[in-house]
PDB file of C-alpha atoms in Angstrom:
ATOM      1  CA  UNK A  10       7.008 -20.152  -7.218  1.00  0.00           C
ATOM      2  CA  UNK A  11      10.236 -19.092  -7.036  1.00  0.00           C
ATOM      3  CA  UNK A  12       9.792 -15.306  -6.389  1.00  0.00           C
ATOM      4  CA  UNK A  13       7.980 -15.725  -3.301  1.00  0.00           C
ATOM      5  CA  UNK A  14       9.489 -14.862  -0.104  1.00  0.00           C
ATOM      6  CA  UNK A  15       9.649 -17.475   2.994  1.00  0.00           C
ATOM      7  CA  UNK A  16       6.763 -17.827   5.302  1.00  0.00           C
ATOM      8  CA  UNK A  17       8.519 -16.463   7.925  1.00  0.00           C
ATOM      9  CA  UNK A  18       8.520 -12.909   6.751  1.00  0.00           C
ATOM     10  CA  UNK A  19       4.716 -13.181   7.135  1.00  0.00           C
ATOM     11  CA  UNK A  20       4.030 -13.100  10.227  1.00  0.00           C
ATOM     12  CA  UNK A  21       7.041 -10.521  10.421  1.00  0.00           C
ATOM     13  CA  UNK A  22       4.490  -8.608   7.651  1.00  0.00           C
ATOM     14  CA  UNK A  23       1.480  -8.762   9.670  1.00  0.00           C
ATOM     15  CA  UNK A  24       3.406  -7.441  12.881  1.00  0.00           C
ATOM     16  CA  UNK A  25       4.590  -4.263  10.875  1.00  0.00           C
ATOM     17  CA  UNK A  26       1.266  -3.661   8.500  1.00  0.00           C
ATOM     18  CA  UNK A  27      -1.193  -3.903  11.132  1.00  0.00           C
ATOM     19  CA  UNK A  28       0.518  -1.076  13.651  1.00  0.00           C
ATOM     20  CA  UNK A  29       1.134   0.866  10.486  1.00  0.00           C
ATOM     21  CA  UNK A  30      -2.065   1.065   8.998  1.00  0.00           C
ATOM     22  CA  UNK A  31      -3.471   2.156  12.350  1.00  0.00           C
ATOM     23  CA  UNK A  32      -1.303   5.137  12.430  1.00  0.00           C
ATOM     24  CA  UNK A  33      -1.647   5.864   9.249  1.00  0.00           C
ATOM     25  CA  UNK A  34      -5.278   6.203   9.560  1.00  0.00           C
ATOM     26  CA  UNK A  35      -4.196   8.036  12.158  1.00  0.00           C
ATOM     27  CA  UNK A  36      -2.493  10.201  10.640  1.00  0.00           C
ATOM     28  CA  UNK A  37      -4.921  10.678   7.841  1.00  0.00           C
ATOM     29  CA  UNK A  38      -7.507  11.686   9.869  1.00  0.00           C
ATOM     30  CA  UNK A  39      -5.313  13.896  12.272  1.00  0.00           C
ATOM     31  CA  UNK A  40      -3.409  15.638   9.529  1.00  0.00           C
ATOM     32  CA  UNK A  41      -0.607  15.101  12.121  1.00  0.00           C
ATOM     33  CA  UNK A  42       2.024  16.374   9.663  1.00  0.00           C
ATOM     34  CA  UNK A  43       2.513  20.071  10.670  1.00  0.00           C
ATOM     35  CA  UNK A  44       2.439  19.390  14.196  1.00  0.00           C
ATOM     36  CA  UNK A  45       5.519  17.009  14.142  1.00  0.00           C
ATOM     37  CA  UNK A  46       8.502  19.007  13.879  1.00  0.00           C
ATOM     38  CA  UNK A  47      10.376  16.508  14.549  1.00  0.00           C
ATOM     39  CA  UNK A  48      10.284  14.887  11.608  1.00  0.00           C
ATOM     40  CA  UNK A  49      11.120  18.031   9.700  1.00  0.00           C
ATOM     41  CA  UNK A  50      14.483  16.861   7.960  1.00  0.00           C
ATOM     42  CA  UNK A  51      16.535  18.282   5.064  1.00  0.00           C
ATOM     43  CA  UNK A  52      16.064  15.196   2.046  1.00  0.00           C
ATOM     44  CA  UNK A  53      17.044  14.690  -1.627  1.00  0.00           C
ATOM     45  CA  UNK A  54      14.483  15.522  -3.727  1.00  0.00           C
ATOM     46  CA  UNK A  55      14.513  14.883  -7.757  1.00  0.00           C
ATOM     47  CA  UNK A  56      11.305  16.479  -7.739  1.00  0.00           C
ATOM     48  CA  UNK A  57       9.603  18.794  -5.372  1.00  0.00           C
ATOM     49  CA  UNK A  58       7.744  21.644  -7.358  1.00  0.00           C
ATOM     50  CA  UNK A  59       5.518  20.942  -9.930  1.00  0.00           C
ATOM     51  CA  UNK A  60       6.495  20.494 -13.323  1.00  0.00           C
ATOM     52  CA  UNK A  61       7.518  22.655 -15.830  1.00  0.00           C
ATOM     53  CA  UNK A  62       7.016  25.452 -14.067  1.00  0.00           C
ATOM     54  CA  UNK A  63       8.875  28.065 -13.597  1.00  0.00           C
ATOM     55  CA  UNK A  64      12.087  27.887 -11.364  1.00  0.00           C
ATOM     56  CA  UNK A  65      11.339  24.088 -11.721  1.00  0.00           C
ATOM     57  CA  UNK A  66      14.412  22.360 -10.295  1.00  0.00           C
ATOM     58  CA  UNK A  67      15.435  18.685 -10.697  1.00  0.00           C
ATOM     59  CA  UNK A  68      17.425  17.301  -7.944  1.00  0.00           C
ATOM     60  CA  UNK A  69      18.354  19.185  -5.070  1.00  0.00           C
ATOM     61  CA  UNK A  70      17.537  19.398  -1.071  1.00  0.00           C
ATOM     62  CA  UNK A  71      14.603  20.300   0.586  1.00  0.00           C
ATOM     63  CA  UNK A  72      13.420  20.579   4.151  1.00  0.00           C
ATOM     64  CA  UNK A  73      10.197  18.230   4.331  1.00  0.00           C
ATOM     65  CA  UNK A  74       8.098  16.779   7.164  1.00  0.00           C
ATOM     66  CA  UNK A  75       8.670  12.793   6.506  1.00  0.00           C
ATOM     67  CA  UNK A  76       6.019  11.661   9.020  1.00  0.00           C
ATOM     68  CA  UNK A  77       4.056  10.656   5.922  1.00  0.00           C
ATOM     69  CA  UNK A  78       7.138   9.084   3.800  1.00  0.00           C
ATOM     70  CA  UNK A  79       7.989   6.851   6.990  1.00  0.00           C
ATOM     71  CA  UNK A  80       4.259   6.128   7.137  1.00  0.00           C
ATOM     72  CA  UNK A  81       4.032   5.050   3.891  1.00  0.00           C
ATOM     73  CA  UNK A  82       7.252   3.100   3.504  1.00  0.00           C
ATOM     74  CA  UNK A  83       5.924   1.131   7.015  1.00  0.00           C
ATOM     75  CA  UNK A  84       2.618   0.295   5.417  1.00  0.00           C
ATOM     76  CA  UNK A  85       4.167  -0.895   1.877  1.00  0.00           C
ATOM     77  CA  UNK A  86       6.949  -2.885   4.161  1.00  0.00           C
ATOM     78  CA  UNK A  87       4.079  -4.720   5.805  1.00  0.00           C
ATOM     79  CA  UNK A  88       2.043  -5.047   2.404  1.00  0.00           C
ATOM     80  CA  UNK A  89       4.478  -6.153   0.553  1.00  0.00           C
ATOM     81  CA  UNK A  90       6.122  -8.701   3.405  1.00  0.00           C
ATOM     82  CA  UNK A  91       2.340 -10.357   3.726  1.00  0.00           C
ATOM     83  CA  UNK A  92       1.266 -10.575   0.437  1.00  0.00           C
ATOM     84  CA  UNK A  93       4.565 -12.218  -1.531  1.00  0.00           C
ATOM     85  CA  UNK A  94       5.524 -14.429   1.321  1.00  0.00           C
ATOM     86  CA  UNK A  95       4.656 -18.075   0.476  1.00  0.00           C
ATOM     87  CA  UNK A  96       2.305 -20.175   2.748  1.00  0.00           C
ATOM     88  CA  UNK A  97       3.473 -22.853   5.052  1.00  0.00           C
ATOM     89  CA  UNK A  98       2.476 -25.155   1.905  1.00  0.00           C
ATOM     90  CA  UNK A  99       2.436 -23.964  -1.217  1.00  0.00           C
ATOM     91  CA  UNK A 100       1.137 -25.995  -3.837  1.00  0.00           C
ATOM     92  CA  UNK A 101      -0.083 -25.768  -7.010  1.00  0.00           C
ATOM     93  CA  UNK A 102      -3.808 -24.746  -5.986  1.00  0.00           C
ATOM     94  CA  UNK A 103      -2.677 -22.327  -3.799  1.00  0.00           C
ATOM     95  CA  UNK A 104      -0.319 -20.732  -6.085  1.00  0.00           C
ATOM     96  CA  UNK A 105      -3.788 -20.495  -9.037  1.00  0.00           C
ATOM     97  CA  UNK A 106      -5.654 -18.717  -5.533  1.00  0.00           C
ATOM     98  CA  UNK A 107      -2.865 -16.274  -5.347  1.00  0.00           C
ATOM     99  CA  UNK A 108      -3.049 -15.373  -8.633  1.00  0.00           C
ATOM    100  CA  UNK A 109      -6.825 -15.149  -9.122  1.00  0.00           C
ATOM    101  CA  UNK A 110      -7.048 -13.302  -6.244  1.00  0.00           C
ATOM    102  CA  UNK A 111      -4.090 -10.652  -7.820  1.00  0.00           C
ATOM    103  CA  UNK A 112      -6.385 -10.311 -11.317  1.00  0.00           C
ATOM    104  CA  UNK A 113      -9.363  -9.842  -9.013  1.00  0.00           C
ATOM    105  CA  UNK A 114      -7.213  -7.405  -6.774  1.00  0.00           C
ATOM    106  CA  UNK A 115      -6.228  -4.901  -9.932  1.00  0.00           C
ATOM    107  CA  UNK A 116      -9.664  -5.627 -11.403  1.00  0.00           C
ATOM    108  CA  UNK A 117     -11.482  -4.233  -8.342  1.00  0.00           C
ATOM    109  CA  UNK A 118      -8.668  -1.485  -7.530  1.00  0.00           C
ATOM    110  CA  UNK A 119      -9.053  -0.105 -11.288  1.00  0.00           C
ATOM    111  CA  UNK A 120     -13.012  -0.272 -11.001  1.00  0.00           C
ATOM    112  CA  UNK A 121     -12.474   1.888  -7.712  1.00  0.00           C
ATOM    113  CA  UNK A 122     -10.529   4.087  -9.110  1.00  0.00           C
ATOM    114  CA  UNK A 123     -12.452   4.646 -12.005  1.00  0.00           C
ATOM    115  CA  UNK A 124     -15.801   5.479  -9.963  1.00  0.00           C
ATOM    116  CA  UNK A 125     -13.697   7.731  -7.771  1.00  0.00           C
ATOM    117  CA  UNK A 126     -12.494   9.622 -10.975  1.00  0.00           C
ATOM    118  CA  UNK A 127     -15.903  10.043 -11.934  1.00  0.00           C
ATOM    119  CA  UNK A 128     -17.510  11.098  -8.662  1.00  0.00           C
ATOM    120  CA  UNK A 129     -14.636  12.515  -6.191  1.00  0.00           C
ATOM    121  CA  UNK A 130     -13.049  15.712  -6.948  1.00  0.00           C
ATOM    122  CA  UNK A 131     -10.504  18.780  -5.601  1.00  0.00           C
ATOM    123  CA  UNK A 132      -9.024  17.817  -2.273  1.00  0.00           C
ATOM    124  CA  UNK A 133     -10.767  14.441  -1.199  1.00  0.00           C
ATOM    125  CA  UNK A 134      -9.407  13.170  -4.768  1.00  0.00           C
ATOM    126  CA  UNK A 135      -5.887  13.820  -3.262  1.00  0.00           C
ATOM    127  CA  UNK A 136      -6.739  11.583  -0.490  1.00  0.00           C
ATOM    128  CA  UNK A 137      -8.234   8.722  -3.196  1.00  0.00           C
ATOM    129  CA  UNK A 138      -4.974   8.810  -4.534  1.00  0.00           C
ATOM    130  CA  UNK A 139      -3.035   8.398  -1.287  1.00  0.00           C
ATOM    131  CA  UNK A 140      -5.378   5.578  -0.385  1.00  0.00           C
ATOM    132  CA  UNK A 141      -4.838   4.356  -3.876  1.00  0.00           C
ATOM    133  CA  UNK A 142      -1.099   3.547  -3.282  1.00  0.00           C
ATOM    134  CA  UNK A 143      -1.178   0.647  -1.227  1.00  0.00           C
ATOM    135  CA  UNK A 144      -5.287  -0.229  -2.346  1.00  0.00           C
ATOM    136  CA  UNK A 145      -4.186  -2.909  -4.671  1.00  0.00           C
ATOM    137  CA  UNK A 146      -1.570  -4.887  -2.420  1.00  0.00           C
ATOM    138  CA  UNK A 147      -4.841  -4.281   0.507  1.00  0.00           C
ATOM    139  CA  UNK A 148      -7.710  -5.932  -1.934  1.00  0.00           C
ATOM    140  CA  UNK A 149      -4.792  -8.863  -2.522  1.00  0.00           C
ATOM    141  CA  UNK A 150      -4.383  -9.031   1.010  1.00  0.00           C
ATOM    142  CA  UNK A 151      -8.162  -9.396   2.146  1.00  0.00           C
ATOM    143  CA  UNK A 152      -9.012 -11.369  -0.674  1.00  0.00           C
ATOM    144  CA  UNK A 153      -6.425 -13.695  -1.118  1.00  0.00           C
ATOM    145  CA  UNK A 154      -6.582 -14.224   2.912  1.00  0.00           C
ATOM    146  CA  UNK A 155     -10.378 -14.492   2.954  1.00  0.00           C
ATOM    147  CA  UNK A 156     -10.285 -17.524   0.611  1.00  0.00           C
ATOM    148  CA  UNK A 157      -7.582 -19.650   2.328  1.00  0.00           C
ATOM    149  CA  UNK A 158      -9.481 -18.828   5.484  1.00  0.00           C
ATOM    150  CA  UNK A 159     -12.828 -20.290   3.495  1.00  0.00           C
ATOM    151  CA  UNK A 160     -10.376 -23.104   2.058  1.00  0.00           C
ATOM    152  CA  UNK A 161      -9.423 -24.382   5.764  1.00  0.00           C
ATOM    153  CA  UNK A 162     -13.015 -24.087   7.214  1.00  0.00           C
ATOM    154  CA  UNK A 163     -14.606 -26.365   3.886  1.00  0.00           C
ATOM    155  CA  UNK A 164     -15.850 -24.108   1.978  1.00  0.00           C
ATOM    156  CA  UNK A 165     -13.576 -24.380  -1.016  1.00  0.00           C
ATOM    157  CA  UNK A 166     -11.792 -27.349  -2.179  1.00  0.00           C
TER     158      UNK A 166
END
């Protein structure tokens, strides 16, 4: 496939998304935001209040603690860098266990998501959502990973 990124960035991938998903566990389970005020930097917003409120504005500054943005951006760096970078061979078998393992990825993410809709609510539904953004590339990740790793030791042909 064309689309893929080199192998290379891989291994680049797993350097960055294993660091980052330690701190932002971290960080999740710290709620390490207001005590950085460090990261507390005047940003572009196009949306910051909620919507259709009133004094709703549409794009304009804000101060905000970015701890969690730069968090987040380090994680989906690292996601993204292992997941769509190709294999050191990438053949046609290979490229049908990538793309099972994305249907089985968004099939499981929506299934989790749909029992956390029914059964989690207020605040810890905030945090299923947060967990939510980078769920699906994760599942891909683990799964996808987990068979080549079965593949190599003879368990799949």
């Amino acid at each position: 496939m064309k689309n893929l990124l080199p192998h290379a960035f891989k291994k680049i991938g797993w350097f960055i998304l294993i660091p980052a998903l330690f701190v932002g566990v971290g960080w999740l389970l710290l709620d390490a935001d207001d005590n950085n005020k460090l990261f507390n930097w005047p940003v572009f917003a196009l949306v910051s209040d909620p919507l259709f409120e009133e004094n709703w504005q549409f794009a304009h500054f804000i101060q905000n603690n970015v701890l969690d943005e730069l968090i987040a951006l380090w994680i989906l760096a690292g996601c993204v860098l292992v997941a769509f970078s190709r294999e050191a061979v990438e053949d046609e078998y290979i490229m049908k266990v990538r793309l099972d393992s994305l249907l089985w990825a968004t099939y499981f993410n929506c299934g989790a998501l749909a029992f956390c809709i029914l059964f989690v609510y207020d605040m810890a539904f905030y945090w299923v959502m947060i967990i939510n953004l980078f769920a699906l590339l994760l599942f891909f990740i683990v799964r996808f990973n987990w068979y080549l790793l079965k593949m190599k030791r003879g368990g799949e042909s």
